[in-house]
């Protein structure tokens, strides 16, 4: 029997499982928001969901369209500005998890949400960092969520918007480990439409931890959809979504299919 | 109390903005953006504006698309999930439409710090962000050829300094943002300029204080007494505001907490039109030039659409509106 | 929402403060000072505290007088018009009572900037203040011999830097304040630590965020729902608070907007007693040690005096109290 | 007939007259507060009275005891912190007048509110700067108000808390004009219990502009009560308080005599 859920749903469920009760999670607009709300409405009721524009300890009844949406501040007890969220909480090291999307990622978890091609004359210009660079820089750990395509999982991102484990040196002429430029934290996981990738504790390179076996994904699929060489030796099948996870996602988190595009 | 009455009609807003000015646009992407005032700038044919905001939404894409802006300096320009900022993109992707346009990339946190420094009157502020990112890469500095030449652009993008006080960390000094003009849309304002904003102030207070001239449009002009009753909710003192405009639905098509939601029909039409120069020009003629005034524009939007997006007073947003552009039902 | 319940009885406050800690005391001179908690520190015999605040009031003079503080770092220590801070003064004017006490002078604005920098997690911040003043005179630096030695004291008091971004002005870099503990008294708090303050937040938000540990005492512990209703008035999120204490009259003898006014009888008695070490010790025995607890202290103050200082709900202060100590009538 | 008002009252009235309608005035605790409220309740209704702790555009019904007093914020429309008042408004040059007291002043308007005698072992230690140093540094002009005594009007203040026209150089080893350390503004007037002093536009030294003739003050009194040599050549008699000024001061501003000590 074919599974009754999509790769998009599996991705959101897999990401939500990485968030823990009691953590302060700084969430970006889009799919991260869906996964974070799913976590909050299932296993992580005490998670403190924070959004860069205004929402602090958010528990929305209706899915916010962006991090400034009035839905995000419904019945919250504090409405900070980005000065408080980003400068006071994030910059001073008080955010446990940063949760981001992006256009390109590389083996060290560097993220690009600025442009494809040369910065001055790109093939494709995107909206820009928003708070992504900040969040990836100073959250205690960062979770990345994005579609798994070869043009997205690249050997070297065209522009480092958000620093990963090996990023630009302070002379911007070479690449160094993030600790060398004074950054703590770092990428914890990349959750994609094929599986969940983590980073080797010593080499800081991405490896496959789980793949969506039940949805017909093989480790070879991941190899083919990843431009850089990726360690598949530790890969194991992902546990499918529970009935509760799917029900909450479909009925409570995004019933309109705004993000999930049913 | 201050006695000054600062109320002006919306038609006078463009007198406060000069060609070449750096202009801060308040709000956040698709929320509480000063659209009524942006439309005035377009109708007045403003040129060479240097747009700063944190972050920019459809108003910024529109001003770029209408040829009003020569420079943008921000962390983001876009429409959130509605779609992509095609006018802004075209300036990069199609060299023939670039027209000397320059863009300088920043981040939410560092833009916040920079406008806070501007409000404080200090020339720069340190940060722990940006290290390791190409945003500081000197070879990828969008304003490189303007530094030291354009007086509205800081002489350098950043400077590294080793902390002399505590652990000796290398931090990044980044320049203050000092806008000529700040445009904000709010829920309420008094005749004296006091501003009440609920459900998210964003960086509007800092920008109002940092700018040389600040103009606030509001859903409603309210009495001094009403503002005394909401003191702890008032966000900007009248002393930081030069003029106030009463403009109901003045942030349309963006959302205003407690007043109205995003207008998805606007986004659908705008996104379709903005995909190329020709259809964009037609959209501008139809929606901005043609109606001739913000009043005319709202009449063209129509009472039924405005009714649909009106917020539930308990929730502060519309509980009934659908936001998927591909499944939008017509209203007429 | 966060589920953590952070309520503790006032007797446990002293467990959160270690000898030698740097302690920020919230409020402003004679307004909303964390007195109930300060009394606890005195009863617990805390030593070598490094007191930071902006500015300090009677609570600071008292902690100095009780020998709890080895260092003070602030712009002001005093009782406003009530009288002078005799305990603090004695440490300067009478070398025999100095006991290695150190004081570092700052200003309201630069103290504000320094605690804002602490809240932001940046090691320093630039300012245009202090130039031309002896406050920066290196020969008059009260912490000179501690710099580079005491880890709670910045290695330098300041550093000059020429602005590299705009007009090239010489600005002063000043170090962040990074308190170990922050003690605040507020009108209301939730079990989760959310704090509502009206009529003046002072620097309490910044200090709560900057400190490693923050404890808030409140006139009243209120429900989550009540705090949702006052969202725009809530000043400090629960995530910045480690423990909350319900302590009605917890700022006595200082004033709390909407709750009670200054207690002039307290100031009269304290000022008389604090003029010398002997009478000061007697006052401490009578008012702090003797009653044994904050409850005992309030009983000693007496319901009639507390009734006299209670605020008019419309005005937020007492309209009937007299504040001239030389003409004070007894209440009993 | 002897005048029916005191030197303290004349001082407060004289100071209040220096404040103009429409100006933003940053006022210190104590006598400056009394004079500012008197101005606001007489000729300067549109003056914006600001206090460093919290009060912005204050118009109190009862005299505040300090700049954080709940009386100061009664029916105001904004309750900032000292971050907004001092860092945003004052530091960015938006305050027209600073209004201060002090313990010592010298011919260049330098103010001392820190200590008498050597800083390390003073004869008398005071409360400290509070916001005085900040206000004197960056208000567009500063008005000083203090009792006229020889120990207060000194040749050289023991400690420059608040810089006047000639203050410490940036090496703190010599004295220079305030413009040389980057400060705008400067002392505009010293209002005392004997008269009103201003500063010569070219030499920046204090001179006597008016003296309280009606109260029996002579220019010789001022000479004797001033430690440094002071130019008396421009001195003229002060206009006495009007009936309205005295009535408002006594009946509305400080009826309890908290500051005026009736």
GROMACS .gro file of C-alpha atoms in nm, chain C residues 122-308:
model
  187
  716UNK     CA    1   2.824   4.326   2.260
  717UNK     CA    2   3.136   4.413   2.461
  718UNK     CA    3   3.118   4.794   2.419
  719UNK     CA    4   2.922   5.079   2.263
  720UNK     CA    5   3.022   5.421   2.132
  721UNK     CA    6   2.899   5.747   2.281
  722UNK     CA    7   2.930   6.122   2.229
  723UNK     CA    8   2.894   6.189   2.601
  724UNK     CA    9   3.176   6.211   2.860
  725UNK     CA   10   3.416   6.411   2.642
  726UNK     CA   11   3.553   6.705   2.838
  727UNK     CA   12   3.447   6.563   3.178
  728UNK     CA   13   3.667   6.437   3.461
  729UNK     CA   14   3.452   6.123   3.467
  730UNK     CA   15   3.694   5.983   3.208
  731UNK     CA   16   4.005   6.135   3.361
  732UNK     CA   17   4.237   5.833   3.386
  733UNK     CA   18   4.394   5.968   3.705
  734UNK     CA   19   4.052   5.982   3.870
  735UNK     CA   20   3.941   5.629   3.780
  736UNK     CA   21   3.803   5.471   4.098
  737UNK     CA   22   3.856   5.118   3.964
  738UNK     CA   23   4.206   5.189   3.825
  739UNK     CA   24   4.385   4.933   4.040
  740UNK     CA   25   4.121   4.665   3.970
  741UNK     CA   26   4.137   4.679   3.589
  742UNK     CA   27   4.291   4.371   3.435
  743UNK     CA   28   4.276   4.201   3.778
  744UNK     CA   29   3.911   4.185   3.887
  745UNK     CA   30   3.717   3.983   3.626
  746UNK     CA   31   3.397   4.177   3.701
  747UNK     CA   32   3.565   4.508   3.610
  748UNK     CA   33   3.635   4.601   3.245
  749UNK     CA   34   4.006   4.608   3.154
  750UNK     CA   35   3.979   4.976   3.062
  751UNK     CA   36   3.730   5.247   3.148
  752UNK     CA   37   3.711   5.378   2.792
  753UNK     CA   38   3.885   5.404   2.454
  754UNK     CA   39   3.871   5.690   2.202
  755UNK     CA   40   3.805   5.607   1.836
  756UNK     CA   41   3.776   5.826   1.529
  757UNK     CA   42   3.454   5.743   1.343
  758UNK     CA   43   3.558   5.572   1.017
  759UNK     CA   44   3.212   5.592   0.856
  760UNK     CA   45   3.071   5.944   0.853
  761UNK     CA   46   3.223   6.277   0.966
  762UNK     CA   47   3.526   6.136   1.145
  763UNK     CA   48   3.428   6.255   1.492
  764UNK     CA   49   3.625   6.128   1.793
  765UNK     CA   50   3.382   5.917   1.994
  766UNK     CA   51   3.422   5.734   2.323
  767UNK     CA   52   3.389   5.356   2.341
  768UNK     CA   53   3.258   5.244   2.679
  769UNK     CA   54   3.232   4.887   2.811
  770UNK     CA   55   2.912   4.685   2.850
  771UNK     CA   56   2.774   4.621   3.198
  772UNK     CA   57   2.732   4.247   3.253
  773UNK     CA   58   2.567   4.185   3.590
  774UNK     CA   59   2.567   3.844   3.755
  775UNK     CA   60   2.231   3.910   3.916
  776UNK     CA   61   1.950   4.157   3.848
  777UNK     CA   62   1.688   4.235   4.114
  778UNK     CA   63   1.371   4.414   4.005
  779UNK     CA   64   1.048   4.507   4.177
  780UNK     CA   65   0.738   4.540   3.955
  781UNK     CA   66   0.365   4.596   3.981
  782UNK     CA   67   0.274   4.256   3.835
  783UNK     CA   68   0.435   3.933   3.724
  784UNK     CA   69   0.315   3.597   3.600
  785UNK     CA   70   0.418   3.256   3.733
  786UNK     CA   71   0.628   3.220   3.416
  787UNK     CA   72   0.819   3.541   3.488
  788UNK     CA   73   0.644   3.779   3.247
  789UNK     CA   74   0.661   4.126   3.404
  790UNK     CA   75   0.419   4.415   3.371
  791UNK     CA   76   0.547   4.758   3.470
  792UNK     CA   77   0.362   5.087   3.427
  793UNK     CA   78   0.459   5.449   3.478
  794UNK     CA   79   0.826   5.406   3.397
  795UNK     CA   80   1.027   5.096   3.308
  796UNK     CA   81   1.364   5.268   3.365
  797UNK     CA   82   1.642   5.032   3.257
  798UNK     CA   83   1.489   4.720   3.409
  799UNK     CA   84   1.425   4.542   3.079
  800UNK     CA   85   1.783   4.582   2.964
  801UNK     CA   86   1.923   4.475   3.301
  802UNK     CA   87   1.696   4.169   3.315
  803UNK     CA   88   1.823   4.057   2.975
  804UNK     CA   89   2.186   4.144   3.043
  805UNK     CA   90   2.211   3.964   3.379
  806UNK     CA   91   2.295   3.595   3.415
  807UNK     CA   92   2.021   3.561   3.680
  808UNK     CA   93   1.714   3.784   3.715
  809UNK     CA   94   1.473   3.780   4.008
  810UNK     CA   95   1.155   3.984   4.006
  811UNK     CA   96   0.942   4.064   4.308
  812UNK     CA   97   0.595   4.194   4.232
  813UNK     CA   98   0.308   4.354   4.414
  814UNK     CA   99   0.091   4.080   4.270
  815UNK     CA  100   0.132   3.751   4.084
  816UNK     CA  101  -0.128   3.747   3.807
  817UNK     CA  102  -0.260   3.489   3.561
  818UNK     CA  103  -0.133   3.423   3.210
  819UNK     CA  104  -0.469   3.540   3.079
  820UNK     CA  105  -0.442   3.876   3.257
  821UNK     CA  106  -0.098   3.925   3.105
  822UNK     CA  107  -0.232   3.845   2.758
  823UNK     CA  108  -0.483   4.125   2.805
  824UNK     CA  109  -0.208   4.378   2.890
  825UNK     CA  110   0.035   4.265   2.624
  826UNK     CA  111   0.155   4.604   2.506
  827UNK     CA  112   0.223   4.703   2.870
  828UNK     CA  113   0.426   4.395   2.952
  829UNK     CA  114   0.786   4.495   2.974
  830UNK     CA  115   0.995   4.185   3.033
  831UNK     CA  116   0.932   3.837   2.888
  832UNK     CA  117   0.931   3.539   3.120
  833UNK     CA  118   1.230   3.398   2.933
  834UNK     CA  119   1.449   3.671   3.086
  835UNK     CA  120   1.338   3.596   3.441
  836UNK     CA  121   1.462   3.312   3.661
  837UNK     CA  122   1.241   3.353   3.967
  838UNK     CA  123   0.941   3.556   4.079
  839UNK     CA  124   0.838   3.651   4.430
  840UNK     CA  125   0.505   3.790   4.541
  841UNK     CA  126   0.586   4.080   4.773
  842UNK     CA  127   0.316   4.343   4.829
  843UNK     CA  128   0.484   4.670   4.936
  844UNK     CA  129   0.808   4.508   4.818
  845UNK     CA  130   0.958   4.845   4.717
  846UNK     CA  131   0.876   5.019   5.046
  847UNK     CA  132   0.995   5.290   5.131
  848UNK     CA  133   1.030   5.383   4.762
  849UNK     CA  134   0.729   5.466   4.543
  850UNK     CA  135   0.550   5.231   4.300
  851UNK     CA  136   0.336   5.397   4.030
  852UNK     CA  137  -0.029   5.316   4.087
  853UNK     CA  138   0.039   5.134   4.415
  854UNK     CA  139   0.203   5.353   4.679
  855UNK     CA  140   0.412   5.662   4.733
  856UNK     CA  141   0.740   5.723   4.912
  857UNK     CA  142   0.726   5.670   5.287
  858UNK     CA  143   0.859   6.000   5.430
  859UNK     CA  144   0.869   5.863   5.786
  860UNK     CA  145   1.110   5.594   5.676
  861UNK     CA  146   1.336   5.852   5.510
  862UNK     CA  147   1.329   6.076   5.816
  863UNK     CA  148   1.429   5.793   6.048
  864UNK     CA  149   1.685   5.643   5.810
  865UNK     CA  150   1.854   5.975   5.736
  866UNK     CA  151   1.888   6.050   6.104
  867UNK     CA  152   2.024   5.703   6.180
  868UNK     CA  153   2.261   5.680   5.883
  869UNK     CA  154   2.462   5.985   5.990
  870UNK     CA  155   2.696   5.766   6.192
  871UNK     CA  156   2.799   5.402   6.210
  872UNK     CA  157   2.662   5.343   6.560
  873UNK     CA  158   2.310   5.473   6.506
  874UNK     CA  159   2.308   5.306   6.165
  875UNK     CA  160   2.379   4.968   6.323
  876UNK     CA  161   2.097   5.024   6.572
  877UNK     CA  162   1.859   5.111   6.287
  878UNK     CA  163   1.953   4.791   6.103
  879UNK     CA  164   1.897   4.584   6.416
  880UNK     CA  165   1.562   4.747   6.478
  881UNK     CA  166   1.423   4.745   6.123
  882UNK     CA  167   1.589   4.454   5.942
  883UNK     CA  168   1.741   4.205   6.183
  884UNK     CA  169   1.479   4.239   6.456
  885UNK     CA  170   1.164   4.182   6.248
  886UNK     CA  171   1.332   3.873   6.098
  887UNK     CA  172   1.139   3.879   5.773
  888UNK     CA  173   0.981   4.121   5.527
  889UNK     CA  174   0.643   4.032   5.675
  890UNK     CA  175   0.770   4.129   6.020
  891UNK     CA  176   0.911   4.451   5.877
  892UNK     CA  177   0.577   4.552   5.722
  893UNK     CA  178   0.401   4.477   6.050
  894UNK     CA  179   0.647   4.708   6.223
  895UNK     CA  180   0.586   4.982   5.963
  896UNK     CA  181   0.220   4.940   6.041
  897UNK     CA  182  -0.104   4.938   5.850
  898UNK     CA  183  -0.176   5.305   5.915
  899UNK     CA  184   0.145   5.424   5.753
  900UNK     CA  185   0.096   5.186   5.460
  901UNK     CA  186  -0.258   5.320   5.426
  902UNK     CA  187  -0.132   5.678   5.422
   0.00000   0.00000   0.00000
